[in-house]
XYZ file of N, CA, C and O in Angstrom:
464
model
N 5.397 28.504 -0.854
C 5.474 28.372 -2.910
C 6.118 27.090 -3.114
O 6.434 26.540 -2.415
N 5.303 26.814 -4.558
C 5.383 25.430 -5.282
C 6.406 24.899 -5.521
O 6.738 25.942 -7.279
N 7.588 25.023 -5.532
C 8.633 24.798 -6.803
C 8.553 24.097 -7.746
O 8.166 22.827 -7.605
N 8.693 24.103 -9.162
C 8.929 23.224 -10.173
C 10.884 23.228 -10.840
O 10.831 22.739 -11.272
N 11.121 24.266 -10.771
C 12.282 23.586 -11.627
C 13.802 23.324 -10.157
O 13.769 23.917 -8.836
N 14.772 22.393 -9.970
C 15.461 22.672 -8.825
C 16.646 21.599 -9.973
O 16.620 21.185 -11.266
N 18.413 22.626 -9.204
C 19.265 22.792 -9.805
C 20.642 21.192 -9.369
O 19.467 21.351 -8.556
N 20.441 20.905 -9.810
C 21.764 19.598 -9.173
C 22.838 19.212 -9.650
O 23.444 19.957 -10.655
N 23.400 19.061 -9.064
C 24.907 18.123 -9.219
C 25.561 17.002 -8.842
O 24.670 16.434 -8.166
N 25.805 16.177 -9.795
C 26.372 14.625 -9.949
C 28.059 14.810 -8.472
O 28.697 15.926 -8.673
N 28.328 13.907 -7.427
C 29.729 13.826 -7.473
C 29.716 12.875 -6.993
O 29.228 11.380 -6.795
N 31.303 11.955 -6.791
C 32.007 10.702 -6.474
C 31.802 10.588 -5.251
O 31.357 9.716 -4.371
N 32.098 11.493 -4.326
C 32.540 11.737 -2.207
C 30.996 13.408 -2.804
O 31.609 13.690 -2.343
N 29.733 12.279 -2.425
C 28.641 12.941 -1.557
C 29.325 13.479 -0.315
O 28.427 14.647 -0.240
N 29.157 12.980 0.175
C 30.672 13.348 2.149
C 30.789 14.786 1.438
O 30.651 16.222 2.183
N 32.320 14.711 0.596
C 32.878 15.533 0.326
C 32.344 17.181 0.806
O 32.456 18.398 0.853
N 31.495 16.646 -1.184
C 31.163 17.660 -1.381
C 30.125 18.474 -0.811
O 29.397 19.655 -0.846
N 29.623 18.131 0.214
C 28.406 18.764 1.020
C 29.266 19.138 2.256
O 28.603 20.971 2.294
N 30.231 18.687 2.466
C 31.048 19.840 2.890
C 31.682 21.035 2.769
O 31.751 22.096 3.262
N 31.495 20.741 1.716
C 31.980 22.221 0.081
C 31.115 23.140 0.478
O 31.954 24.212 0.203
N 30.207 22.236 0.313
C 29.676 23.380 -0.528
C 28.870 24.005 0.960
O 28.760 25.051 0.118
N 28.745 23.532 1.925
C 28.778 24.596 2.951
C 29.207 25.061 3.546
O 28.762 26.896 3.472
N 31.001 24.630 3.042
C 31.217 25.609 3.904
C 32.387 26.875 2.461
O 31.699 27.443 3.483
N 32.009 26.673 1.183
C 32.791 26.886 0.461
C 31.766 28.388 0.120
O 31.726 29.716 -0.213
N 30.569 27.618 0.166
C 28.671 29.116 -0.748
C 27.742 29.131 0.650
O 27.123 30.211 -0.039
N 28.300 28.630 1.138
C 27.410 28.880 1.959
C 25.875 28.881 2.721
O 24.937 28.594 3.484
N 25.927 27.175 1.517
C 24.400 26.375 2.163
C 24.175 26.209 2.834
O 25.574 25.869 3.480
N 23.028 26.185 3.141
C 22.653 24.974 4.297
C 22.033 23.614 4.012
O 21.215 23.834 3.061
N 22.760 22.937 4.660
C 21.639 21.284 4.305
C 20.287 21.230 5.380
O 19.340 21.164 6.204
N 19.491 20.784 4.271
C 17.825 20.429 4.138
C 17.584 19.042 4.913
O 16.385 19.233 5.236
N 18.267 18.199 3.834
C 18.350 16.482 3.647
C 18.835 16.364 3.638
O 19.724 16.722 2.375
N 19.046 14.932 4.240
C 20.152 13.936 3.543
C 19.419 12.457 3.400
O 19.029 12.304 5.005
N 19.624 11.609 2.636
C 19.729 10.244 2.483
C 20.437 9.635 2.634
O 20.908 10.112 1.467
N 20.430 8.265 3.579
C 21.997 7.386 2.823
C 21.070 6.552 2.330
O 19.589 5.843 3.162
N 22.539 5.108 2.177
C 21.909 4.168 1.537
C 22.756 3.195 2.845
O 22.390 3.395 3.872
N 22.176 1.949 2.781
C 22.397 0.771 4.147
C 23.299 1.144 4.265
O 23.426 0.558 5.686
N 25.260 1.315 3.443
C 26.670 1.537 3.497
C 26.282 2.924 4.317
O 27.529 3.369 4.643
N 25.605 3.708 4.695
C 25.738 5.382 4.898
C 26.329 5.848 4.352
O 26.442 6.749 4.967
N 25.828 5.679 2.673
C 26.358 6.620 1.960
C 25.338 7.478 1.426
O 24.326 6.874 2.263
N 26.261 8.677 1.011
C 25.088 9.398 0.885
C 24.477 9.109 0.062
O 24.607 9.095 -0.881
N 22.787 9.038 -0.671
C 22.321 9.059 -1.868
C 21.466 10.429 -2.733
O 21.472 10.137 -3.730
N 20.910 10.609 -1.752
C 20.549 11.872 -2.199
C 20.855 13.258 -0.737
O 20.706 12.846 -0.036
N 20.907 14.706 -1.169
C 21.101 15.661 -0.647
C 20.467 17.044 -0.697
O 20.131 16.719 -2.549
N 20.050 17.790 -0.403
C 19.153 18.418 -0.703
C 19.980 20.208 0.104
O 20.054 19.622 1.419
N 20.088 20.894 -0.212
C 20.459 22.285 0.347
C 19.427 23.120 -0.264
O 19.489 24.059 -0.908
N 20.330 23.769 1.222
C 19.314 25.779 1.144
C 20.544 26.291 0.618
O 21.033 26.592 1.173
N 19.358 27.547 -0.694
C 19.717 29.007 -0.621
C 19.066 29.262 -0.682
O 18.139 29.988 -1.622
N 19.169 30.980 1.261
C 17.532 31.182 0.889
C 16.254 30.295 1.101
O 15.921 29.749 1.111
N 15.358 30.374 0.173
C 13.805 29.897 -0.492
C 15.125 28.182 -1.695
O 13.543 28.055 -2.182
N 15.483 28.591 -1.902
C 15.883 27.275 -3.437
C 16.160 26.514 -2.848
O 17.657 26.316 -1.408
N 16.363 25.426 -3.682
C 17.103 23.927 -3.294
C 17.733 23.595 -4.452
O 17.641 23.484 -5.099
N 18.902 23.111 -4.038
C 19.746 22.594 -5.055
C 19.866 21.251 -4.726
O 20.554 20.917 -2.981
N 20.119 20.544 -5.335
C 19.944 18.631 -5.076
C 21.215 17.809 -5.748
O 21.739 18.775 -6.450
N 22.720 17.499 -4.791
C 22.822 16.987 -4.968
C 22.783 14.950 -4.631
O 22.423 14.110 -4.008
N 23.962 14.517 -5.963
C 23.424 12.672 -5.739
C 24.731 12.019 -6.354
O 25.404 13.242 -6.570
N 25.585 11.037 -5.974
C 26.111 10.648 -6.606
C 25.768 10.451 -8.684
O 25.177 9.763 -8.726
N 27.605 10.464 -8.690
C 27.579 10.435 -10.085
C 28.913 11.211 -10.570
O 29.553 11.246 -10.068
N 28.658 11.606 -12.556
C 29.546 11.653 -12.568
C 30.133 13.341 -12.807
O 28.273 13.762 -13.325
N 30.834 13.849 -11.891
C 30.551 15.332 -11.852
C 30.473 15.992 -13.501
O 31.450 15.387 -14.738
N 30.951 17.359 -13.630
C 30.285 17.839 -14.867
C 28.630 18.186 -15.421
O 28.215 18.245 -14.970
N 28.734 18.835 -16.822
C 27.099 18.944 -17.247
C 26.936 20.640 -17.263
O 27.902 21.120 -16.842
N 25.797 21.166 -17.407
C 25.812 22.312 -17.258
C 25.892 22.615 -15.849
O 26.136 22.425 -15.310
N 26.419 24.328 -15.773
C 26.918 24.678 -14.780
C 25.401 25.130 -13.583
O 24.248 25.109 -14.252
N 25.738 25.296 -12.260
C 24.282 26.167 -11.660
C 25.072 27.689 -11.879
O 25.467 27.675 -11.089
N 23.593 27.950 -12.219
C 24.054 30.179 -11.194
C 23.465 29.856 -9.780
O 21.988 29.734 -9.789
N 23.669 30.678 -9.138
C 23.406 31.593 -7.418
C 23.132 32.702 -6.894
O 24.668 33.579 -7.271
N 21.819 33.209 -6.614
C 22.247 34.779 -6.631
C 23.215 35.117 -5.857
O 21.602 34.451 -4.579
N 23.345 36.115 -4.921
C 23.986 36.624 -3.822
C 23.835 37.945 -3.906
O 23.851 38.327 -5.169
N 23.190 37.904 -2.471
C 23.499 39.561 -2.402
C 24.700 40.352 -1.936
O 25.098 41.433 -3.192
N 25.869 39.743 -1.945
C 27.740 40.153 -2.411
C 28.398 39.505 -3.110
O 28.914 38.703 -1.886
N 28.337 39.773 -3.268
C 29.219 39.011 -4.685
C 30.681 38.662 -4.135
O 31.774 37.824 -3.907
N 31.155 40.327 -4.104
C 32.961 39.755 -3.852
C 33.415 39.361 -2.328
O 33.993 38.797 -2.262
N 31.739 39.498 -1.193
C 32.603 38.547 0.116
C 31.567 36.865 -0.720
O 32.720 35.998 -0.209
N 30.808 36.370 -1.178
C 31.238 35.302 -1.555
C 31.790 34.717 -2.128
O 32.676 33.546 -2.111
N 32.725 35.511 -3.331
C 34.158 35.558 -4.421
C 35.210 34.799 -2.907
O 35.575 33.842 -3.476
N 35.516 35.596 -2.184
C 36.199 35.535 -1.165
C 35.857 34.614 -0.030
O 37.357 33.713 0.257
N 34.707 34.151 0.105
C 34.231 32.662 0.614
C 34.278 31.699 0.440
O 35.488 30.563 1.028
N 34.608 31.938 -1.227
C 34.544 30.043 -1.938
C 35.988 30.015 -2.299
O 36.472 29.180 -1.767
N 36.310 31.606 -3.026
C 38.320 30.966 -2.510
C 38.951 30.646 -1.661
O 39.638 29.716 -1.614
N 38.523 30.809 -0.384
C 39.631 30.566 0.559
C 39.210 29.640 1.330
O 40.009 28.598 1.776
N 37.993 28.497 0.975
C 37.554 27.788 0.845
C 37.811 26.131 -0.065
O 37.956 25.638 -0.003
N 38.778 27.219 -0.749
C 39.744 26.123 -2.161
C 38.606 26.203 -2.967
O 39.066 25.223 -4.088
N 37.811 26.722 -3.527
C 37.291 26.719 -5.353
C 38.159 27.285 -5.945
O 38.927 28.194 -5.690
N 37.726 27.021 -6.723
C 39.380 27.207 -8.221
C 38.729 28.396 -9.171
O 37.576 27.930 -9.624
N 38.785 28.920 -8.806
C 38.013 31.347 -9.898
C 38.179 30.357 -10.991
O 38.906 30.541 -11.355
N 37.235 29.745 -11.630
C 37.515 29.908 -13.297
C 36.908 31.885 -13.995
O 37.178 31.302 -15.445
N 36.684 32.167 -13.515
C 36.020 33.258 -14.282
C 36.305 34.340 -13.074
O 35.201 34.430 -12.254
N 37.039 35.026 -12.674
C 37.000 36.587 -12.371
C 35.484 37.347 -12.530
O 34.971 37.383 -13.053
N 35.122 38.064 -10.819
C 34.582 39.418 -10.332
C 35.022 39.649 -11.359
O 36.047 40.315 -11.724
N 33.337 40.431 -12.180
C 33.059 41.012 -13.236
C 32.093 41.558 -12.515
O 30.639 41.122 -11.946
N 31.784 42.901 -13.486
C 30.326 43.999 -13.640
C 29.482 43.544 -15.126
O 30.720 44.445 -16.289
N 29.115 42.773 -15.195
C 28.427 42.671 -16.616
C 27.435 44.231 -16.597
O 26.783 44.996 -16.003
N 27.775 44.175 -17.788
C 26.679 45.087 -18.583
C 25.124 44.762 -18.523
O 24.151 46.405 -18.089
N 24.208 43.478 -17.963
C 23.475 43.915 -17.360
C 22.254 43.557 -16.141
O 21.388 44.540 -15.408
N 24.025 44.656 -15.212
C 24.096 45.528 -14.057
C 24.642 44.628 -12.785
O 24.536 44.300 -11.755
N 24.717 42.844 -13.243
C 25.024 42.036 -12.180
C 26.921 42.172 -11.914
O 27.121 42.366 -13.298
N 27.119 41.858 -10.876
C 28.557 41.929 -10.728
C 28.819 40.111 -10.202
O 27.639 39.335 -8.878
N 29.281 39.518 -11.048
C 29.300 37.531 -10.659
C 31.168 37.280 -10.727
O 31.583 37.997 -11.013
N 30.964 35.588 -10.816
C 32.248 34.959 -10.887
C 31.918 33.709 -11.035
O 30.223 33.277 -11.475
N 32.764 32.899 -11.325
C 32.772 31.522 -11.538
C 33.896 30.622 -11.031
O 35.082 31.240 -10.601
N 33.462 29.712 -10.175
C 34.392 28.921 -10.098
C 34.087 26.494 -10.412
O 32.419 27.305 -10.172
N 34.712 26.041 -9.981
C 34.790 25.322 -10.388
C 35.058 23.978 -8.907
O 35.854 25.115 -7.844
N 34.125 22.918 -8.405
C 33.865 23.134 -6.898
C 35.298 22.161 -7.202
O 35.908 21.475 -8.620
N 35.589 20.936 -5.932
C 37.107 20.260 -5.755
C 36.520 19.019 -6.924
O 37.385 18.199 -7.743
N 35.742 18.642 -7.885
C 34.715 17.380 -8.126
C 34.496 17.751 -10.203
O 34.915 17.594 -10.803
N 35.151 19.097 -9.653
C 34.662 19.981 -11.251
C 33.964 20.303 -11.898
O 33.631 21.294 -12.466
N 33.029 20.817 -10.985
C 31.967 20.934 -11.282
C 31.742 22.759 -11.262
O 32.515 23.283 -10.061
N 30.796 23.349 -12.439
C 30.509 24.604 -12.280
C 29.450 25.566 -11.781
O 28.986 25.284 -11.999
N 30.340 26.635 -11.139
C 29.033 27.124 -10.121
C 29.276 28.355 -10.706
O 30.774 29.200 -10.419
N 28.152 29.272 -10.866
C 27.931 31.025 -10.755
C 27.238 31.458 -9.820
O 26.679 31.547 -9.398
N 28.170 32.822 -9.562
C 26.899 33.524 -8.538
C 27.531 34.669 -9.397
O 28.262 35.702 -8.982
N 26.483 34.938 -8.772
C 26.366 36.703 -8.788
C 25.355 37.042 -8.417
O 23.999 36.878 -7.528
N 24.905 39.210 -8.558
C 23.651 39.708 -7.741
C 22.030 39.627 -9.232
O 21.369 40.475 -8.015
N 22.101 39.119 -10.211
C 21.413 39.210 -10.845
C 20.413 38.440 -10.788
O 20.759 36.917 -10.269
N 19.182 38.886 -10.467
C 18.154 38.044 -9.945
C 16.914 38.342 -11.384
O 16.324 39.140 -11.462
N 17.097 37.280 -12.359
C 15.990 36.902 -12.808
C 14.650 36.834 -12.325
O 14.215 36.225 -12.343
């Protein structure tokens, strides 16, 4: 598979973000690059066959949508790990079950069963 589009998010504390994203959302670490002081300057996380890149910077900007098989279980995991739910689980008219949440630095993440 050749990828051409990558989601990305920026964090003030990339180490904490990496820990949160793996525990709350089930992402797996693919690669971590650090600077001379040992701080994360770039990381790649896997979800199925897709990659989400994170790095230092100001959080915010557009959200990221991630397709999951079981939105209810994913929601419960994220909430238990401290994600702030910003849109409750809902069945959409186009057949998706989805929710939205904010991570500890305020980035918005959307998860649902719709796969475009």
